PDB file of C-alpha atoms in Angstrom:
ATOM      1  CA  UNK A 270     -11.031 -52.542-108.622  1.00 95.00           C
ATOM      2  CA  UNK A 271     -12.485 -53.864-105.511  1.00 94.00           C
ATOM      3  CA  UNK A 272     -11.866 -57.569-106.081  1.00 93.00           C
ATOM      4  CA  UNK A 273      -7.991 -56.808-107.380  1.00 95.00           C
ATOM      5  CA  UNK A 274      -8.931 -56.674-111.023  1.00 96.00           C
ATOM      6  CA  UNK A 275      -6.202 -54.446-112.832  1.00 98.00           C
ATOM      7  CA  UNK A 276      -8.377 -52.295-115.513  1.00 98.00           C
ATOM      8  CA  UNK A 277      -6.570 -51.194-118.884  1.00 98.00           C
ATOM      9  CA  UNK A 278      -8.058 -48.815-121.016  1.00 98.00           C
ATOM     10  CA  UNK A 279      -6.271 -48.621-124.542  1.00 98.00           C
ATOM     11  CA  UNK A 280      -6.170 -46.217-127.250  1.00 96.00           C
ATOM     12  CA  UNK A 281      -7.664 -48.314-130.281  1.00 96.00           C
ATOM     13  CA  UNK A 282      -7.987 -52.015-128.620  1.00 97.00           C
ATOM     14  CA  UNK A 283     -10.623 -51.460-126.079  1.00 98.00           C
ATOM     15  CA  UNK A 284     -10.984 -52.567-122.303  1.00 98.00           C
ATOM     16  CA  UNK A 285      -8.437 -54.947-120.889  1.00 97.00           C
ATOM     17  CA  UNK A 286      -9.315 -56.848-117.719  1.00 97.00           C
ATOM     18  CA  UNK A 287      -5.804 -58.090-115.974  1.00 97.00           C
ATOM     19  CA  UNK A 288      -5.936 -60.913-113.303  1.00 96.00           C
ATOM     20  CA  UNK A 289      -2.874 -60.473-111.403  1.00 96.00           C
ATOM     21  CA  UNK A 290      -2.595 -63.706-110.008  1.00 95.00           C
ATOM     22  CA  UNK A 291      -3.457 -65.977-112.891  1.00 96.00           C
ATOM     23  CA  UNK A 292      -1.778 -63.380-115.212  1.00 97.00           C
ATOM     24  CA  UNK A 293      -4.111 -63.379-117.698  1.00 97.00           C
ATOM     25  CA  UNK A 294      -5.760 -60.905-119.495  1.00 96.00           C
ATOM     26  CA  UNK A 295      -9.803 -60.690-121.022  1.00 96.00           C
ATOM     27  CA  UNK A 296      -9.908 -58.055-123.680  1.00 97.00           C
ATOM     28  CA  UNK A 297     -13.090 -56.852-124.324  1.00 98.00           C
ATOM     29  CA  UNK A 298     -13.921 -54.822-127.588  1.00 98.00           C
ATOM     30  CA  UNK A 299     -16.660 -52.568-130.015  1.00 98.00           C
ATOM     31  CA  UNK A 300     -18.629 -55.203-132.417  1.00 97.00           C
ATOM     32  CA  UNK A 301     -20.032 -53.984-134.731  1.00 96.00           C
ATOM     33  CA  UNK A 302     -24.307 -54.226-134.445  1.00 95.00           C
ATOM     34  CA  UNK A 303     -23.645 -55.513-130.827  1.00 97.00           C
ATOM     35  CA  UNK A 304     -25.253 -52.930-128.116  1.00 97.00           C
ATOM     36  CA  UNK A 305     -24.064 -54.938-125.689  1.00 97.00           C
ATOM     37  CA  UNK A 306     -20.706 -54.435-126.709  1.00 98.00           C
ATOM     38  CA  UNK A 307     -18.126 -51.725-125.772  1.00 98.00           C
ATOM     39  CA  UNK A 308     -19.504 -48.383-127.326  1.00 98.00           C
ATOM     40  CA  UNK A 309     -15.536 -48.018-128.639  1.00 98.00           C
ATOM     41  CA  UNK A 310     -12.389 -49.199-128.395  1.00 98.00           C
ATOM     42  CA  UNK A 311     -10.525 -45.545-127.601  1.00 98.00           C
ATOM     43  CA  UNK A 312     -11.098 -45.663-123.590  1.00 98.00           C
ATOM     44  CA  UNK A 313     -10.246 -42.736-121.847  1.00 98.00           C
ATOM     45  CA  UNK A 314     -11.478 -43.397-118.117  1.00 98.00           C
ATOM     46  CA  UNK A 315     -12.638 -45.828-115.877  1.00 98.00           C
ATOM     47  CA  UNK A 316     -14.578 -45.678-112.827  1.00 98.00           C
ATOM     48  CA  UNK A 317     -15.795 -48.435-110.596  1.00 97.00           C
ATOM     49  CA  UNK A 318     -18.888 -47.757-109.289  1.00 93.00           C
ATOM     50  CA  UNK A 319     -20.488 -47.744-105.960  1.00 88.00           C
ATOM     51  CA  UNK A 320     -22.314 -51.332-105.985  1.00 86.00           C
ATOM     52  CA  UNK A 321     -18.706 -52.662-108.129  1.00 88.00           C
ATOM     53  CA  UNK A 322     -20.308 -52.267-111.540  1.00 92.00           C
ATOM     54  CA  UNK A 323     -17.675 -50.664-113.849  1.00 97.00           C
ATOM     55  CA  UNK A 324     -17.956 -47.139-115.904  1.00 98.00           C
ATOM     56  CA  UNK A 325     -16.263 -46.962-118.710  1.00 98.00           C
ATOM     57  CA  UNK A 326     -15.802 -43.740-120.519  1.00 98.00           C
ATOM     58  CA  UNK A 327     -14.688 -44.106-124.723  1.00 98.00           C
ATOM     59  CA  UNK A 328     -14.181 -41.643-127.544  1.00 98.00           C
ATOM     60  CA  UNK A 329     -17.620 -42.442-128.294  1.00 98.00           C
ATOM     61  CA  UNK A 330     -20.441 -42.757-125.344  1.00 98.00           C
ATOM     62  CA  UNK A 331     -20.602 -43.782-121.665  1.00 98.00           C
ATOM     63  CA  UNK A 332     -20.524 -47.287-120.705  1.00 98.00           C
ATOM     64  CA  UNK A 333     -21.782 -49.181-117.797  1.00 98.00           C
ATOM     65  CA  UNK A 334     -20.028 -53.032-117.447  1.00 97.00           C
ATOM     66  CA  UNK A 335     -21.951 -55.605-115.430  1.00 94.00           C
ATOM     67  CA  UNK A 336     -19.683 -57.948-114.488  1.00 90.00           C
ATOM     68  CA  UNK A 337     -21.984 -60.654-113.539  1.00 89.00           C
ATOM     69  CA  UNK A 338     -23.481 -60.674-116.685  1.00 89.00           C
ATOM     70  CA  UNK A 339     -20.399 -59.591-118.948  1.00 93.00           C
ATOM     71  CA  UNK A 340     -22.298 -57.112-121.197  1.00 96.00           C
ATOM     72  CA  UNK A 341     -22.406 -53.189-121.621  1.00 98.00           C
ATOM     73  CA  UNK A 342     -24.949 -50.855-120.971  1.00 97.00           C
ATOM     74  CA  UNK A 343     -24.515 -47.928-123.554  1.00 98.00           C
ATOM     75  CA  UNK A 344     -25.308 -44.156-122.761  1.00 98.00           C
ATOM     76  CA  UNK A 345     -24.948 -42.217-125.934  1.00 98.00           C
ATOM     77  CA  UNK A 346     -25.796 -38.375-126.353  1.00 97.00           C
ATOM     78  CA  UNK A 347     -28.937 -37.497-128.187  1.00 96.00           C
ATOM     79  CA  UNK A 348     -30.640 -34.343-129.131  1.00 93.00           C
ATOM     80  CA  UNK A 349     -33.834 -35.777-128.761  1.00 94.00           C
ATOM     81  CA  UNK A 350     -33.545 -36.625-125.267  1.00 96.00           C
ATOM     82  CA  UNK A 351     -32.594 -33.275-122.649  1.00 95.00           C
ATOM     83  CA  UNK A 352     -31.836 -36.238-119.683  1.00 95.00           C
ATOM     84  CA  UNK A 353     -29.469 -38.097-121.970  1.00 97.00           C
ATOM     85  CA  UNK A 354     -25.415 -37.339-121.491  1.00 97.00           C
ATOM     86  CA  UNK A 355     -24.460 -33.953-122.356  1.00 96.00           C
ATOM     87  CA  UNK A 356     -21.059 -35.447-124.662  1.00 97.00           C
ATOM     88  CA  UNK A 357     -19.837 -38.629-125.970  1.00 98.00           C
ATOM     89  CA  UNK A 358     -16.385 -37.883-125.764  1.00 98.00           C
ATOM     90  CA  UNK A 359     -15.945 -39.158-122.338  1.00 98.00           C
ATOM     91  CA  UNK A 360     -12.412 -37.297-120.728  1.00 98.00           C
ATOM     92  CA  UNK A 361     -13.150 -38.303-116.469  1.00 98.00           C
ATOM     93  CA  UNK A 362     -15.587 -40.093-114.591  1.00 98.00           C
ATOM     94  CA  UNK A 363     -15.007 -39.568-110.790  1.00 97.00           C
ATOM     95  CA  UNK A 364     -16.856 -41.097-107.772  1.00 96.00           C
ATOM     96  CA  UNK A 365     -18.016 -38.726-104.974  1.00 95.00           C
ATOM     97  CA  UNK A 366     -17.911 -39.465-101.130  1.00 93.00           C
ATOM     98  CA  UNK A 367     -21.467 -40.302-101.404  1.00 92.00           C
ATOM     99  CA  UNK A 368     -20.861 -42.569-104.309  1.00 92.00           C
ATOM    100  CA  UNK A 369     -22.648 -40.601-107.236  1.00 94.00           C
ATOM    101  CA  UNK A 370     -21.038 -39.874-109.746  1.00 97.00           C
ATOM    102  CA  UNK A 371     -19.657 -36.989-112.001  1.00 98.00           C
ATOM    103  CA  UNK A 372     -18.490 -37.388-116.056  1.00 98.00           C
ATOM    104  CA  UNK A 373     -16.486 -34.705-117.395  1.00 98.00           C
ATOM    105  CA  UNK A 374     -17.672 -34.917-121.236  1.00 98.00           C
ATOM    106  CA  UNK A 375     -16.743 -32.457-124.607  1.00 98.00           C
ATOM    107  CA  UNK A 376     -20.316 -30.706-123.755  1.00 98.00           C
ATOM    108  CA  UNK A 377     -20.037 -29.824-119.847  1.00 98.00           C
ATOM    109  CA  UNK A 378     -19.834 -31.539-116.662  1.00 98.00           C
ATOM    110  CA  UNK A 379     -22.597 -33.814-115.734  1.00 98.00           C
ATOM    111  CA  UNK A 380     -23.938 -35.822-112.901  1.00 97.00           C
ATOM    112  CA  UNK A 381     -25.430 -39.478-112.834  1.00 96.00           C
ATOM    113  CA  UNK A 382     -28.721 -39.345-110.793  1.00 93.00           C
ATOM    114  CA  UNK A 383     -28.928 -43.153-110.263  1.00 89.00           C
ATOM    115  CA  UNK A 384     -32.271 -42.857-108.530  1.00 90.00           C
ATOM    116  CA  UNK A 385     -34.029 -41.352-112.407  1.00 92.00           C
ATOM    117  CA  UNK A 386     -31.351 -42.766-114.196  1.00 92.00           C
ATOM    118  CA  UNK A 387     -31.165 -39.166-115.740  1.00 96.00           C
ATOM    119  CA  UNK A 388     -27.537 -36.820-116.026  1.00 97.00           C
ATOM    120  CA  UNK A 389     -28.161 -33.427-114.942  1.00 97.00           C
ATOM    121  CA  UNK A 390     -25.824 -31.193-116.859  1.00 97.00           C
ATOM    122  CA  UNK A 391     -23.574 -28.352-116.225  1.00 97.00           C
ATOM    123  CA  UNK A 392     -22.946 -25.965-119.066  1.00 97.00           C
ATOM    124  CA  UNK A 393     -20.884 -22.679-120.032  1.00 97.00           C
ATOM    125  CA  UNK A 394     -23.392 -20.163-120.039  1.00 95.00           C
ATOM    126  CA  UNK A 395     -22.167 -16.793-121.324  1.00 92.00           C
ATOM    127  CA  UNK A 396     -24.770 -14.815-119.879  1.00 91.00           C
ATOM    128  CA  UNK A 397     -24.140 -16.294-116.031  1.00 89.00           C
ATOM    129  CA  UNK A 398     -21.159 -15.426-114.326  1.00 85.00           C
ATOM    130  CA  UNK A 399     -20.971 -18.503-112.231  1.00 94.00           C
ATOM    131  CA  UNK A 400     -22.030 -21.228-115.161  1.00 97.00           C
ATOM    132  CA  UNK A 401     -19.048 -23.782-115.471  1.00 98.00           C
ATOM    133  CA  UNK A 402     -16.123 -21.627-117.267  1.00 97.00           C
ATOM    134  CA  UNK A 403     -15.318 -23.961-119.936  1.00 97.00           C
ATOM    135  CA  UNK A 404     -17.320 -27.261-121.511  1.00 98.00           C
ATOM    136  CA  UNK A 405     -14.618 -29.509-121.964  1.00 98.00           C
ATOM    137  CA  UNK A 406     -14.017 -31.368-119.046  1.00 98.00           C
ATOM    138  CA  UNK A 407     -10.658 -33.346-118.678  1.00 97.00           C
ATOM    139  CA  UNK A 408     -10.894 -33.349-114.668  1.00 98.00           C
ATOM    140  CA  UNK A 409     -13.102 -34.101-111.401  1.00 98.00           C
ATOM    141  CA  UNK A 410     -11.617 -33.923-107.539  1.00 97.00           C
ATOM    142  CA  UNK A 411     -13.330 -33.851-104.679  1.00 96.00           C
ATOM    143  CA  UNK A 412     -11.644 -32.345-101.439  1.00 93.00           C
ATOM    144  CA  UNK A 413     -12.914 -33.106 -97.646  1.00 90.00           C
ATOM    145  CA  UNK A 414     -15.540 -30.261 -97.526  1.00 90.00           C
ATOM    146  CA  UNK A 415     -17.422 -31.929-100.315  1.00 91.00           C
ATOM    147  CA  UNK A 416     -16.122 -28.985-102.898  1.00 93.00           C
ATOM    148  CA  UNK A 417     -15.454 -30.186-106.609  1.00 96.00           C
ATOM    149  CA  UNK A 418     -12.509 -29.367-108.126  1.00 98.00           C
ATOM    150  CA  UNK A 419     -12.678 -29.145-111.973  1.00 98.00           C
ATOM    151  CA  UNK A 420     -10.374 -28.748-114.861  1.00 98.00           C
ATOM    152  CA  UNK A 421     -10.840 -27.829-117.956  1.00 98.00           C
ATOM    153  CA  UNK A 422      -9.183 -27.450-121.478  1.00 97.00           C
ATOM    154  CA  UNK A 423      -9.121 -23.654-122.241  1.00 96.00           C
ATOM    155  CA  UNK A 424     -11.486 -22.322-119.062  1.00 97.00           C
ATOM    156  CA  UNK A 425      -8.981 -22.881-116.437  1.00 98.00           C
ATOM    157  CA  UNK A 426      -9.824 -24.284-112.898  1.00 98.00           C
ATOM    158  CA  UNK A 427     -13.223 -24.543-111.708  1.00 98.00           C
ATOM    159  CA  UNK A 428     -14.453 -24.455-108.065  1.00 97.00           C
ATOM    160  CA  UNK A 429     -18.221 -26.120-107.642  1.00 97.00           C
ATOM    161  CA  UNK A 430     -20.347 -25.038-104.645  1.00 93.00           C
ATOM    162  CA  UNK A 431     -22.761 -27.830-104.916  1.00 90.00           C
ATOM    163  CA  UNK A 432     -25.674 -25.758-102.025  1.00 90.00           C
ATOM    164  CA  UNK A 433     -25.293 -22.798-104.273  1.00 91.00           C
ATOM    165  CA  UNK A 434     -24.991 -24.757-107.653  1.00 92.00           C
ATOM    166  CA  UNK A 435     -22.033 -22.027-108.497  1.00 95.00           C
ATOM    167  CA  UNK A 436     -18.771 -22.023-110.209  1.00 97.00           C
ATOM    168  CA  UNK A 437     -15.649 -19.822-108.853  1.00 97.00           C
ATOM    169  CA  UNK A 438     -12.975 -19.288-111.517  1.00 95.00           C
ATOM    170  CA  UNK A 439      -9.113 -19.700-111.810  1.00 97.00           C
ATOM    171  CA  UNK A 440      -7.730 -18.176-114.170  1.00 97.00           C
ATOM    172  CA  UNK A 441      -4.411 -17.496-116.259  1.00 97.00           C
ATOM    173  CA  UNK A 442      -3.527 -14.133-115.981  1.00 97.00           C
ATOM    174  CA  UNK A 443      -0.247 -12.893-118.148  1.00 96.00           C
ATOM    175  CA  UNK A 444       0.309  -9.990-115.698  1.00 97.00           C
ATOM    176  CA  UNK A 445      -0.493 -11.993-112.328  1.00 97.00           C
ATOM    177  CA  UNK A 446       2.913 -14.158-111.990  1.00 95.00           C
ATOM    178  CA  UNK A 447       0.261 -15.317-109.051  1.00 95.00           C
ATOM    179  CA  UNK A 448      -2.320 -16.626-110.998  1.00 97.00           C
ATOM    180  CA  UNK A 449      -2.988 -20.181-113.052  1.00 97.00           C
ATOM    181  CA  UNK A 450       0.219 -20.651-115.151  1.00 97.00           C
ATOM    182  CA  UNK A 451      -2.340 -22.362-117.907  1.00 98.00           C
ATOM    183  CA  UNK A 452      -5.817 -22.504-118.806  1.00 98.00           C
ATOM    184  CA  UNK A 453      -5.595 -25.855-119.563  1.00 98.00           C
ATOM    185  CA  UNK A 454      -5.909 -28.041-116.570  1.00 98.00           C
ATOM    186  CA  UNK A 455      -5.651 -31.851-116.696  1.00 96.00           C
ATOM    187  CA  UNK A 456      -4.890 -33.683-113.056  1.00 96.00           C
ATOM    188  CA  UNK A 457      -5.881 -32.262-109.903  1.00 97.00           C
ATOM    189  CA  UNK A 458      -4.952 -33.343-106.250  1.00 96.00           C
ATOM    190  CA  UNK A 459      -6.072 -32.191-103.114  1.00 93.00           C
ATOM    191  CA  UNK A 460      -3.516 -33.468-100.438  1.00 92.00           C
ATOM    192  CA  UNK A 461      -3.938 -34.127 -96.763  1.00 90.00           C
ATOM    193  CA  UNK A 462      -3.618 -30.325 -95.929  1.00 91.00           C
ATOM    194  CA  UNK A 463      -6.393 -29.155 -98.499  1.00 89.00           C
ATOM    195  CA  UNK A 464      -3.548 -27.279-101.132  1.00 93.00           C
ATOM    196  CA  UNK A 465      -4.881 -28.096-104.305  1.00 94.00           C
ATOM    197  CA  UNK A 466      -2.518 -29.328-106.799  1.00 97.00           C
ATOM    198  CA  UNK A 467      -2.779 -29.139-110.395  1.00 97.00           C
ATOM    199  CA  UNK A 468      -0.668 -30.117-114.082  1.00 97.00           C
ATOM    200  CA  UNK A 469      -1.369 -27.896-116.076  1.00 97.00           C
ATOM    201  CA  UNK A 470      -0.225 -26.918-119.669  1.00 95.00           C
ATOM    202  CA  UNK A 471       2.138 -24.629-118.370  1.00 93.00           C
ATOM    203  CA  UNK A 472       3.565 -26.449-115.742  1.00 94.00           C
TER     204      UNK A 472
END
């Protein structure tokens, strides 16, 4: 992060906090009947945030780490609530130029208003041709003219016009040798002369 903290995100032992100059590590970890605890110890992402507060993105919720205060705010999915997190599976959370930031979840891609402290969700919608192709979300980029690059598992590539609030699809094509050599997209990279680069399943 900012202040030189190394962040470690484990498959089944939590959030590890590294301090590179007193080598030392602070593990931090799911308690049972403790809400201010880490929602689960299967992190997938990590995030720091734009006024150095830490998200941290599990197998099971959204979590926001205060450092100062060493606890965890938990934002958990709930039918109930339509402003709540579209997914608890948690695959990305990136940071835009302006700072906001976007979680790629198992139920769409969704944005962080920090102002309502709602998410305002993205969703495949079969019946609109420029809804988000796919709603698992394993990837987020950003490129230079503000356009969001998104990956998903089985939907392809996914190019967000945020003034239009629409979708452009990539696709795999068996009889294009041209097009997307997989469906399934995981890490994307737009480098210094805007090509976008992207692993995919198929290479």
């Amino acid at each position: 992060d900012s202040r030189g903290t190394l962040w470690i995100g484990t498959t089944n032992a939590g959030l590890n906090a590294y301090n590179p100059e007193t080598g030392i590590y602070q593990v931090y970890k799911y308690r049972e009947n403790d809400e201010t605890s880490l929602s689960h110890n299967r992190v997938l992402s990590i995030q720091e945030g734009k006024n150095g507060d830490l998200w941290v993105g599990t197998a099971n919720g959204l979590n926001r780490f205060e450092l100062a205060g060493k606890y965890f705010t938990r934002f958990m999915s709930s039918k109930d609530d339509p402003d709540s997190i579209g997914g608890n599976l948690i695959y990305t959370i990136y940071k835009d130029h302006s700072g906001g930031l976007w979680i790629g979840t198992n139920n769409g891609l969704d944005r962080y208003d920090s102002q309502t402290k709602k998410f305002v969700h993205h969703r495949h919608q079969p019946t609109v041709g420029n809804s988000l192709s796919n709603d698992t979300v394993f990837e987020i980029y950003e490129d230079t003219n503000s356009v969001l690059w998104v990956g998903t598992f089985g939907g392809g590539l996914n190019k967000y016009n945020r003034q239009q609030d629409k979708f452009t699809y990539y696709r795999f094509n068996p009889d294009d040798p041209n097009s997307l050599s997989s469906d399934f997209v995981f890490p994307i990279l737009v480098d210094q002369q805007g090509i976008v680069w992207l692993g995919t399943h198929g290479g």
